[in-house]
Each structure stands twice: as C-alpha cells, then as structure tokens.
Coordinates of C-alpha atoms and ligand atoms in Angstrom, one line a residue:
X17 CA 19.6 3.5 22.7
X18 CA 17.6 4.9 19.4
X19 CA 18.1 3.5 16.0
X20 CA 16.4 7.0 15.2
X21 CA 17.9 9.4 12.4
X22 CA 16.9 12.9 11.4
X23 CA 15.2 13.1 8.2
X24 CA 15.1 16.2 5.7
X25 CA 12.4 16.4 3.6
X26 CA 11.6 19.3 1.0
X27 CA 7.6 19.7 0.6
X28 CA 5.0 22.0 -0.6
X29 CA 5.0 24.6 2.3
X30 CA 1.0 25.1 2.0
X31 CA 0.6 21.3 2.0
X32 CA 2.8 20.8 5.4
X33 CA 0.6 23.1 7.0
X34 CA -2.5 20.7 6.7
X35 CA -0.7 17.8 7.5
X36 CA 0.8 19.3 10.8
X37 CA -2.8 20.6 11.4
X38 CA -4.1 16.5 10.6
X39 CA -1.2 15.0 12.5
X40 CA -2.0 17.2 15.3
X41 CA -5.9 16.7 15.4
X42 CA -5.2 13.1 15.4
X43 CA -2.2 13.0 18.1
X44 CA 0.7 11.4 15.7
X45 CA 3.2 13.1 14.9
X46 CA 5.0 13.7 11.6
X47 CA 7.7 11.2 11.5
X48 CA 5.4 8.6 12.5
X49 CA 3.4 8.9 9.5
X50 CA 6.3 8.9 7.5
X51 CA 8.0 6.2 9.1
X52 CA 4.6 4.2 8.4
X53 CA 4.3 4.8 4.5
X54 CA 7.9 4.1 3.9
X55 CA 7.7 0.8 5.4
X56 CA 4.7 0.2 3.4
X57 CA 7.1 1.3 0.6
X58 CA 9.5 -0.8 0.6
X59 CA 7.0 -3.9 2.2
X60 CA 3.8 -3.4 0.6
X61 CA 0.9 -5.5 1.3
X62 CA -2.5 -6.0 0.6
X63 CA -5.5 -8.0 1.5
X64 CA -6.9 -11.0 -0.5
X65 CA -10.4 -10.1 -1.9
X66 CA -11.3 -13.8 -1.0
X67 CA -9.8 -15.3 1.9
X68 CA -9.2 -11.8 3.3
X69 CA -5.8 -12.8 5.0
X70 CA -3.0 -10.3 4.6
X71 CA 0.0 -10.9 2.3
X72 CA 2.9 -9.6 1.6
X73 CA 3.5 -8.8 -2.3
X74 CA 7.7 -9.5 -2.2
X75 CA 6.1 -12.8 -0.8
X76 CA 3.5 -13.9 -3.5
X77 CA 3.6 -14.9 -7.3
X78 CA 2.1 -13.4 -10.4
X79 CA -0.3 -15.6 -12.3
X80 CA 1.0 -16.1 -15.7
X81 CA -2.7 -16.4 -16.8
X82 CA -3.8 -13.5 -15.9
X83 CA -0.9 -11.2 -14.1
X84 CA -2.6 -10.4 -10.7
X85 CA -0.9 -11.4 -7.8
X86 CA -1.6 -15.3 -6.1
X87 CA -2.6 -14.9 -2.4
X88 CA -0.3 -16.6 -0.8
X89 CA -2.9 -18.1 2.2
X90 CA -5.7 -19.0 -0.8
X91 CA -4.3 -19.4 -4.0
X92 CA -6.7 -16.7 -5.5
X93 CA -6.5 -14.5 -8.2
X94 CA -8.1 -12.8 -11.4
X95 CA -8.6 -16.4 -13.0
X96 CA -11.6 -16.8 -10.2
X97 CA -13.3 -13.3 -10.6
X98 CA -16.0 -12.7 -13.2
X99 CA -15.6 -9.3 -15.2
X100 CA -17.4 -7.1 -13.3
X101 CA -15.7 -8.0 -10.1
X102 CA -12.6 -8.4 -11.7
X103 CA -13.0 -4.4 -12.6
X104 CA -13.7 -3.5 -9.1
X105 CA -11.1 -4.5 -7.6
X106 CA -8.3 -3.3 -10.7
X107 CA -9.7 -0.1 -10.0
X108 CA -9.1 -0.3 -5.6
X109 CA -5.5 -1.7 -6.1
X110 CA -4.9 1.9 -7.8
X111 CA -4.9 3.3 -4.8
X112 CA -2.1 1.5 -3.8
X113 CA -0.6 2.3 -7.1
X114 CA -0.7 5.8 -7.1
X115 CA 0.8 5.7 -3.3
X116 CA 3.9 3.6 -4.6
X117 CA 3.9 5.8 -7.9
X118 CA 4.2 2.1 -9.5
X119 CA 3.0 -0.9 -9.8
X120 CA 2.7 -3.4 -6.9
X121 CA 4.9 -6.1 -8.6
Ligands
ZN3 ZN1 -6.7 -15.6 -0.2
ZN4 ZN1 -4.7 -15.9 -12.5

C-alpha cells in the first residue's frame, strides 16, 4: 500500500540533464528530492542563530519590534543582535527566500 502519485513536471530540458546527472552521482533519485523541497515548502524551518534548536516558522511569532521571527525554544530575535550581526544573518535567510520565491512569514 503506497500513498505515492505520479507527478508531471515541465522543466528546462538542459537543466534536467544535470540534475539526473547530480541525483545519480549522489544515489537519490528525482522524486526524492522533490518530495524533500516541497515539504520544506509548505513546512519551512530554520535554525535559531542563538540557541541553535530547530523551529518551525508556521510555529513561531514575528517580533513587532523588529519583524524577524521569535525562536520558539529561546525567545530570540533581531532585538538581541548588534548591526553587523544582524546583517549577516538578513543576508543567509535569503537563501531560504529565494527557494520559497517569498518570504518566510
Ligand atoms: Zn533559540
Ligand atoms: Zn525583535
């Protein structure tokens, strides 16, 4: 018993040809990968740059102050985080930003 459905994706042809070639040299497969990001997708996560602990962002609050997410283990946010630091880790979370084509929360 599989809760598995077929998928079709349309995707830049030259592009598929590296991944397969990635997926391969790695020993994943395809739909593994995909399956991964989209539960990121509709889960997303990320790290505190404090405590460390994982949280999940449906799970924590914005700071009014300042707008960043409030680990939900700590309590930490921008407020703590001089400029500098403060700047360092804006410019990480992007990453996740440009994945989700969006902003975290
Ligand atoms: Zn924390
Ligand atoms: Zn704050």
């Amino acid at each position: 018993m599989t809760d598995k459905v077929k998928l079709t994706i349309t995707i830049n042809k030259n592009l598929l040809a590296i991944v397969k070639e990635r997926v391969k040299s790695k020993g994943l497969s395809l739909s593994r990968i995909i399956e991964n990001f989209l539960e990121f997708y509709v889960n997303p996560y990320v790290y505190c740059f404090k405590c460390g602990e994982k949280f999940f962002v449906d799970k924590a609050e914005v700071c009014p102050k300042c707008g960043w997410l409030k680990c939900v283990n700590c309590g930490a946010c921008r407020c703590e985080l001089d400029d500098e630091t403060a700047a360092a880790v804006f410019h990480m979370r992007r990453v996740y930003e440009d994945l989700l084509m969006g902003r975290i929360k």
